Short mmCIF file of C-alpha atoms in Angstrom, two decimals:
data_model
loop_
_atom_site.label_atom_id
_atom_site.label_comp_id
_atom_site.label_asym_id
_atom_site.label_seq_id
_atom_site.Cartn_x
_atom_site.Cartn_y
_atom_site.Cartn_z
CA ARG A 1310 -14.58 -68.81 54.55
CA GLY A 1311 -13.73 -66.09 52.51
CA GLY A 1312 -11.09 -65.32 54.94
CA TYR A 1313 -9.60 -68.47 54.40
CA GLU A 1314 -9.67 -67.93 50.90
CA SER A 1315 -7.77 -64.32 51.59
CA ALA A 1316 -4.98 -65.94 53.72
CA SER A 1317 -4.77 -69.11 51.73
CA LYS A 1318 -3.67 -67.50 48.94
CA HIS A 1319 -0.13 -66.33 50.83
CA PHE A 1320 -0.24 -70.70 52.58
CA ASN A 1321 3.19 -72.60 51.32
CA PRO A 1322 1.97 -75.40 50.31
CA ALA A 1323 4.89 -76.98 51.01
CA ASP A 1324 4.47 -76.71 54.75
CA VAL A 1325 2.37 -79.50 55.47
CA GLU A 1326 3.44 -81.72 52.71
CA VAL A 1327 5.56 -83.55 55.43
CA ASP A 1328 5.81 -87.11 55.62
CA VAL A 1329 5.53 -88.00 59.86
CA ALA A 1330 5.44 -91.57 60.11
CA GLY A 1331 7.01 -92.98 63.51
CA ARG A 1332 5.40 -89.35 64.79
CA SER A 1333 2.41 -90.25 67.35
CA PHE A 1334 -0.55 -87.51 68.04
CA LEU A 1335 -3.03 -87.80 70.18
CA VAL A 1336 -6.57 -86.23 69.28
CA THR A 1337 -9.15 -85.01 70.79
CA GLY A 1338 -12.94 -85.11 70.44
CA ALA A 1339 -11.59 -86.35 66.72
CA ASN A 1340 -15.18 -88.40 65.72
CA SER A 1341 -16.18 -85.56 63.77
CA GLY A 1342 -15.70 -81.49 62.89
CA ILE A 1343 -12.40 -79.77 63.39
CA GLY A 1344 -10.74 -83.35 65.18
CA LYS A 1345 -11.72 -85.71 62.28
CA ALA A 1346 -10.56 -83.68 59.17
CA THR A 1347 -6.99 -83.08 61.48
CA ALA A 1348 -6.81 -86.71 62.42
CA LYS A 1349 -7.57 -87.87 58.99
CA GLU A 1350 -5.12 -85.17 57.65
CA ILE A 1351 -2.12 -86.23 60.00
CA ALA A 1352 -3.16 -90.43 59.27
CA ARG A 1353 -2.92 -89.06 55.56
CA ARG A 1354 1.03 -88.47 56.68
CA GLY A 1355 2.12 -91.38 58.01
CA GLY A 1356 1.47 -90.47 61.57
CA THR A 1357 0.08 -92.60 64.15
CA VAL A 1358 -3.60 -91.11 65.93
CA HIS A 1359 -5.23 -91.40 68.81
CA LEU A 1360 -8.26 -90.04 68.93
CA VAL A 1361 -9.11 -89.76 72.26
CA CYS A 1362 -13.97 -89.35 71.98
CA ARG A 1363 -16.82 -89.53 73.86
CA ASN A 1364 -19.09 -91.00 71.95
CA LYS A 1365 -17.56 -94.65 71.85
CA ASP A 1366 -20.52 -95.53 68.53
CA GLN A 1367 -19.56 -92.59 66.48
CA ALA A 1368 -15.88 -92.70 66.93
CA GLU A 1369 -15.89 -96.62 65.46
CA VAL A 1370 -17.39 -95.17 62.24
CA ALA A 1371 -14.70 -92.37 62.78
CA LYS A 1372 -11.60 -94.44 62.62
CA GLU A 1373 -13.07 -96.85 60.51
CA GLU A 1374 -13.27 -93.66 57.90
CA ILE A 1375 -9.52 -92.61 58.47
CA VAL A 1376 -8.45 -96.17 57.98
CA THR A 1377 -11.05 -96.67 54.97
CA GLU A 1378 -9.29 -93.35 53.39
CA THR A 1379 -6.32 -92.96 54.46
CA GLY A 1380 -4.98 -96.66 53.90
CA ASN A 1381 -2.96 -95.75 57.56
CA GLN A 1382 -3.45 -98.84 59.79
CA ASN A 1383 -1.67 -97.11 63.23
CA ILE A 1384 -4.88 -95.22 64.52
CA PHE A 1385 -5.77 -95.72 67.92
CA LEU A 1386 -9.35 -94.64 69.82
CA HIS A 1387 -9.57 -94.47 73.43
CA ILE A 1388 -13.04 -93.84 75.54
CA VAL A 1389 -12.87 -91.03 77.57
CA ASP A 1390 -15.49 -88.12 78.24
CA ILE A 1391 -12.93 -84.96 78.67
CA SER A 1392 -15.87 -83.03 81.45
CA ASN A 1393 -14.62 -85.73 83.99
CA PRO A 1394 -11.28 -85.05 85.39
CA LYS A 1395 -11.30 -88.24 86.87
CA GLU A 1396 -11.07 -90.37 83.36
CA ILE A 1397 -9.01 -88.49 82.30
CA TRP A 1398 -6.38 -88.76 85.07
CA LYS A 1399 -6.57 -92.65 84.56
CA PHE A 1400 -6.63 -92.55 81.13
CA ALA A 1401 -3.53 -90.14 81.09
CA GLU A 1402 -1.38 -92.46 83.29
CA LYS A 1403 -2.50 -95.58 81.48
CA PHE A 1404 -1.78 -94.21 77.97
CA GLN A 1405 1.90 -92.67 79.20
CA ASP A 1406 2.66 -96.46 80.29
CA GLU A 1407 1.76 -97.90 76.73
CA HIS A 1408 2.60 -95.04 74.60
CA LYS A 1409 4.52 -92.30 73.07
CA LEU A 1410 3.36 -89.31 71.98
CA ASN A 1411 5.00 -85.82 69.80
CA VAL A 1412 1.89 -84.03 69.55
CA LEU A 1413 -1.32 -82.82 71.70
CA ILE A 1414 -3.63 -81.07 70.46
CA ASN A 1415 -6.76 -80.97 72.95
CA ASN A 1416 -9.70 -79.86 70.04
CA ALA A 1417 -12.50 -81.28 72.13
CA GLY A 1418 -15.07 -78.52 73.45
CA CYS A 1419 -18.63 -77.75 74.30
CA MET A 1420 -21.37 -74.76 74.57
CA VAL A 1421 -23.95 -75.95 76.88
CA ASN A 1422 -26.23 -72.97 76.71
CA ASN A 1423 -27.80 -73.34 80.15
CA ARG A 1424 -25.96 -74.06 83.32
CA GLU A 1425 -25.79 -77.83 83.40
CA LEU A 1426 -23.20 -80.17 86.22
CA THR A 1427 -21.55 -82.84 85.78
CA GLU A 1428 -21.72 -85.62 88.40
CA ASP A 1429 -18.73 -84.45 89.96
CA GLY A 1430 -20.99 -80.47 90.49
CA LEU A 1431 -18.69 -78.81 87.78
CA GLU A 1432 -20.69 -77.06 85.16
CA LYS A 1433 -20.35 -78.71 82.16
CA ASN A 1434 -18.66 -75.37 79.74
CA PHE A 1435 -16.09 -75.43 82.81
CA ALA A 1436 -15.22 -79.74 83.25
CA THR A 1437 -14.92 -79.76 79.40
CA ASN A 1438 -13.23 -76.52 77.86
CA THR A 1439 -11.05 -75.76 80.58
CA LEU A 1440 -10.28 -78.32 83.66
CA GLY A 1441 -10.50 -80.78 81.11
CA THR A 1442 -8.23 -79.44 78.86
CA TYR A 1443 -5.72 -78.52 81.01
CA ILE A 1444 -5.55 -82.22 83.02
CA MET A 1445 -4.85 -84.13 80.00
CA THR A 1446 -2.08 -81.93 78.87
CA THR A 1447 -0.56 -81.64 82.16
CA ALA A 1448 -1.06 -85.39 82.87
CA LEU A 1449 0.27 -86.16 79.85
CA LEU A 1450 3.58 -82.66 79.93
CA PRO A 1451 5.99 -85.59 81.45
CA LEU A 1452 5.72 -87.98 78.02
CA LEU A 1453 5.72 -85.20 76.17
CA GLU A 1454 9.10 -83.79 77.78
CA LYS A 1455 10.44 -87.29 77.29
CA ALA A 1456 9.60 -86.53 72.98
CA ALA A 1457 11.53 -84.72 70.19
CA ASP A 1458 10.01 -81.83 68.79
CA ALA A 1459 6.92 -81.80 71.12
CA ARG A 1460 4.14 -80.06 70.91
CA VAL A 1461 0.52 -78.72 72.01
CA ILE A 1462 -2.18 -77.33 69.82
CA THR A 1463 -4.98 -75.72 71.51
CA VAL A 1464 -8.39 -75.12 69.56
CA SER A 1465 -9.34 -71.88 71.19
CA SER A 1466 -12.05 -69.74 68.89
CA GLY A 1467 -11.89 -65.62 68.79
CA GLY A 1468 -15.28 -65.76 70.51
CA MET A 1469 -12.72 -65.45 73.55
CA LEU A 1470 -11.68 -61.28 72.35
CA VAL A 1471 -15.42 -60.40 73.82
CA GLN A 1472 -13.98 -61.80 77.44
CA LYS A 1473 -11.43 -60.39 80.16
CA LEU A 1474 -10.52 -62.83 81.92
CA ASN A 1475 -12.75 -63.83 85.34
CA VAL A 1476 -10.90 -65.44 87.64
CA SER A 1477 -13.82 -65.25 90.00
CA ASP A 1478 -16.54 -67.08 89.07
CA LEU A 1479 -15.21 -69.66 86.86
CA GLN A 1480 -17.94 -72.27 86.90
CA SER A 1481 -20.31 -69.20 85.90
CA GLY A 1482 -22.60 -69.54 89.17
CA SER A 1483 -23.92 -65.88 89.49
CA GLY A 1484 -25.71 -64.25 87.57
CA PRO A 1485 -27.77 -64.61 84.07
CA PHE A 1486 -26.27 -67.63 82.40
CA ASP A 1487 -24.97 -66.87 78.55
CA GLY A 1488 -23.60 -70.20 76.59
CA THR A 1489 -22.22 -68.28 74.10
CA MET A 1490 -20.20 -65.90 76.53
CA VAL A 1491 -19.83 -68.90 79.24
CA TYR A 1492 -17.84 -70.10 75.34
CA ALA A 1493 -15.94 -67.84 75.16
CA GLN A 1494 -14.68 -66.87 78.52
CA ASN A 1495 -12.99 -70.91 78.60
CA LYS A 1496 -11.93 -69.63 75.67
CA ARG A 1497 -10.10 -66.32 76.82
CA GLN A 1498 -8.75 -68.93 79.88
CA GLN A 1499 -6.79 -71.05 77.14
CA VAL A 1500 -5.57 -68.53 75.78
CA VAL A 1501 -4.37 -67.99 79.37
CA LEU A 1502 -3.38 -71.63 79.83
CA THR A 1503 -0.74 -71.74 76.29
CA GLU A 1504 0.70 -69.02 77.63
CA GLN A 1505 1.64 -70.20 80.73
CA TRP A 1506 2.76 -72.89 80.07
CA ALA A 1507 4.82 -72.00 77.52
CA LYS A 1508 6.76 -70.17 79.92
CA ALA A 1509 6.95 -73.41 82.25
CA HIS A 1510 7.97 -75.22 80.15
CA ARG A 1511 10.62 -74.25 77.25
CA ASN A 1512 11.41 -77.30 75.11
CA ILE A 1513 7.65 -77.94 74.53
CA HIS A 1514 5.82 -75.15 71.29
CA PHE A 1515 2.56 -74.87 72.76
CA SER A 1516 -0.17 -72.54 70.48
CA VAL A 1517 -3.21 -72.30 70.37
CA MET A 1518 -5.66 -71.23 67.72
CA HIS A 1519 -9.21 -69.44 65.88
CA PRO A 1520 -10.71 -72.55 63.03
CA GLY A 1521 -12.89 -69.58 61.58
CA TRP A 1522 -15.88 -70.22 61.87
CA ALA A 1523 -16.30 -73.57 60.37
CA ASP A 1524 -19.72 -75.84 58.84
CA THR A 1525 -19.13 -78.36 61.67
CA PRO A 1526 -22.09 -80.47 64.11
CA ALA A 1527 -21.33 -78.35 67.20
CA VAL A 1528 -21.75 -75.09 65.09
CA ARG A 1529 -25.20 -76.72 63.87
CA SER A 1530 -26.44 -77.80 67.60
CA SER A 1531 -25.18 -75.00 69.67
CA MET A 1532 -25.49 -72.58 67.41
CA PRO A 1533 -28.29 -72.54 65.36
CA ASP A 1534 -29.43 -68.94 64.48
CA PHE A 1535 -26.05 -68.34 63.86
CA TYR A 1536 -25.60 -71.99 61.45
CA GLU A 1537 -28.88 -70.64 59.46
CA ARG A 1538 -27.36 -67.10 59.34
CA MET A 1539 -24.35 -68.06 58.47
CA LYS A 1540 -24.30 -71.21 56.41
CA ASN A 1541 -23.43 -70.41 53.09
CA SER A 1542 -20.34 -68.20 54.32
CA LEU A 1543 -18.46 -71.01 56.64
CA ARG A 1544 -15.74 -72.68 56.11
CA THR A 1545 -14.83 -76.15 55.53
CA GLU A 1546 -13.92 -78.69 58.49
CA ALA A 1547 -11.28 -78.92 56.41
CA GLN A 1548 -10.65 -75.33 56.38
CA GLY A 1549 -11.33 -75.21 59.71
CA ALA A 1550 -8.61 -77.82 60.47
CA ASP A 1551 -5.97 -76.16 58.43
CA THR A 1552 -3.75 -74.11 60.84
CA VAL A 1553 -4.28 -77.02 63.52
CA LEU A 1554 -2.71 -79.16 60.98
CA TRP A 1555 -0.01 -76.75 60.19
CA LEU A 1556 0.64 -76.46 63.71
CA ALA A 1557 0.96 -80.06 64.49
CA VAL A 1558 2.91 -81.00 61.50
CA SER A 1559 5.27 -78.33 59.79
CA ALA A 1560 8.55 -76.74 60.95
CA GLU A 1561 7.73 -73.48 59.93
CA ALA A 1562 5.02 -73.20 63.03
CA THR A 1563 8.23 -73.96 65.18
CA LYS A 1564 10.20 -71.15 64.58
CA LEU A 1565 8.36 -69.42 65.89
CA PRO A 1566 7.86 -68.35 69.79
CA SER A 1567 5.92 -70.83 72.00
CA GLY A 1568 2.80 -69.48 73.77
CA LEU A 1569 1.20 -67.59 70.52
CA PHE A 1570 -2.51 -67.52 68.91
CA PHE A 1571 -2.66 -68.32 65.93
CA GLN A 1572 -5.52 -67.46 62.96
CA ASP A 1573 -4.90 -68.96 59.29
CA ARG A 1574 -1.44 -69.28 59.87
CA GLN A 1575 -0.17 -66.39 60.47
CA PRO A 1576 0.07 -65.63 65.09
CA VAL A 1577 -2.73 -62.56 65.74
CA ALA A 1578 -3.35 -60.88 68.70
CA THR A 1579 -5.18 -62.03 71.83
CA HIS A 1580 -6.90 -58.24 72.10
CA LEU A 1581 -8.72 -56.85 70.19
CA PRO A 1582 -7.47 -52.84 69.74
CA LEU A 1583 -8.17 -50.64 72.58
CA ALA A 1584 -10.21 -53.78 74.67
CA TYR A 1585 -10.05 -53.58 77.98
CA THR A 1586 -9.49 -57.54 78.28
CA HIS A 1587 -6.06 -57.47 79.60
CA SER A 1588 -5.85 -58.90 82.87
CA PRO A 1589 -3.31 -58.43 85.73
CA PRO A 1590 -0.22 -61.02 86.18
CA GLU A 1591 -2.29 -62.03 89.71
CA ASP A 1592 -5.51 -62.92 87.60
CA GLU A 1593 -3.28 -65.25 85.29
CA GLU A 1594 -1.32 -67.37 88.46
CA LYS A 1595 -4.35 -67.38 90.58
CA LEU A 1596 -5.66 -69.51 87.25
CA MET A 1597 -3.35 -71.72 87.81
CA GLU A 1598 -3.16 -72.08 90.80
CA VAL A 1599 -7.25 -73.24 91.17
CA LEU A 1600 -6.96 -75.15 88.09
CA GLU A 1601 -3.98 -77.31 89.83
CA GLU A 1602 -5.76 -78.10 92.72
CA PHE A 1603 -9.09 -79.50 91.20
CA SER A 1604 -7.01 -80.78 89.25
CA GLN A 1605 -5.22 -82.83 92.02
CA LYS A 1606 -8.74 -83.04 93.89
CA PHE A 1607 -10.05 -85.54 91.14
CA LYS A 1608 -6.22 -86.99 91.01
CA SER A 1609 -6.17 -87.93 94.24
CA VAL A 1610 -9.43 -89.80 93.95
CA SER A 1611 -8.52 -91.90 91.16
CA PRO A 1612 -8.39 -95.64 90.83
CA GLY A 1613 -4.43 -96.74 91.21
#
């Protein structure tokens, strides 16, 4: 929280005091934590917000809260499990026929501390954080390509700084399984995805960010020891969401190059000084190829 408080002294409040009526935003993992805080702030500014959530009951409560607190009726709910690639494809294909989209916020994520497989046989952290983010984004690119001032923001984590991209074991099948490190690896993968997309799609502004460590339900449940030690110094959900909001609505964000990693409204390095976390371009290309293969495999089996 201290980091946020000192950084925020230099923020220009006018950056986010904007009216975004008529613009459409999709937020994944929007029923709690940073996703909900972001959705609420966009709703306050008049945006049309699509909440993509896995848990229907929690999502309905979140939607009700957002509508009540903001008075914005243009809040739509979609129930999608981001760890299920077939479901994402089905959702994205239907969404493109019915809606427009200016800004995609990839916020859904998970940190599962034991190696669990989804019904498709995918390791759950990889399925949600990496493949889910990849499919949601690439499936909606055609819609974003048509939009004015299109943006894609992915919520990563500073934890990724300890990981070098590892394309040889994307599903963490070899060696001992450490959920925290698997999560950090997925978050490194999201940074690489953002950099690669930024090169390939010039008329969409891509960014990836570290929200700082915030007091969210996800941190409480997946990192209980860390939470107990740090709970008095964690950021609030709104503080964690601040840079997401800034990247989603401010004119300032898109003056900076596409593909950067942000913390507290500033681009920051994606590697620590002297760290051995840089990867060769062929590894980054390999990541894109493998994800595209997975993506197409699940697309071909989706109905319609």
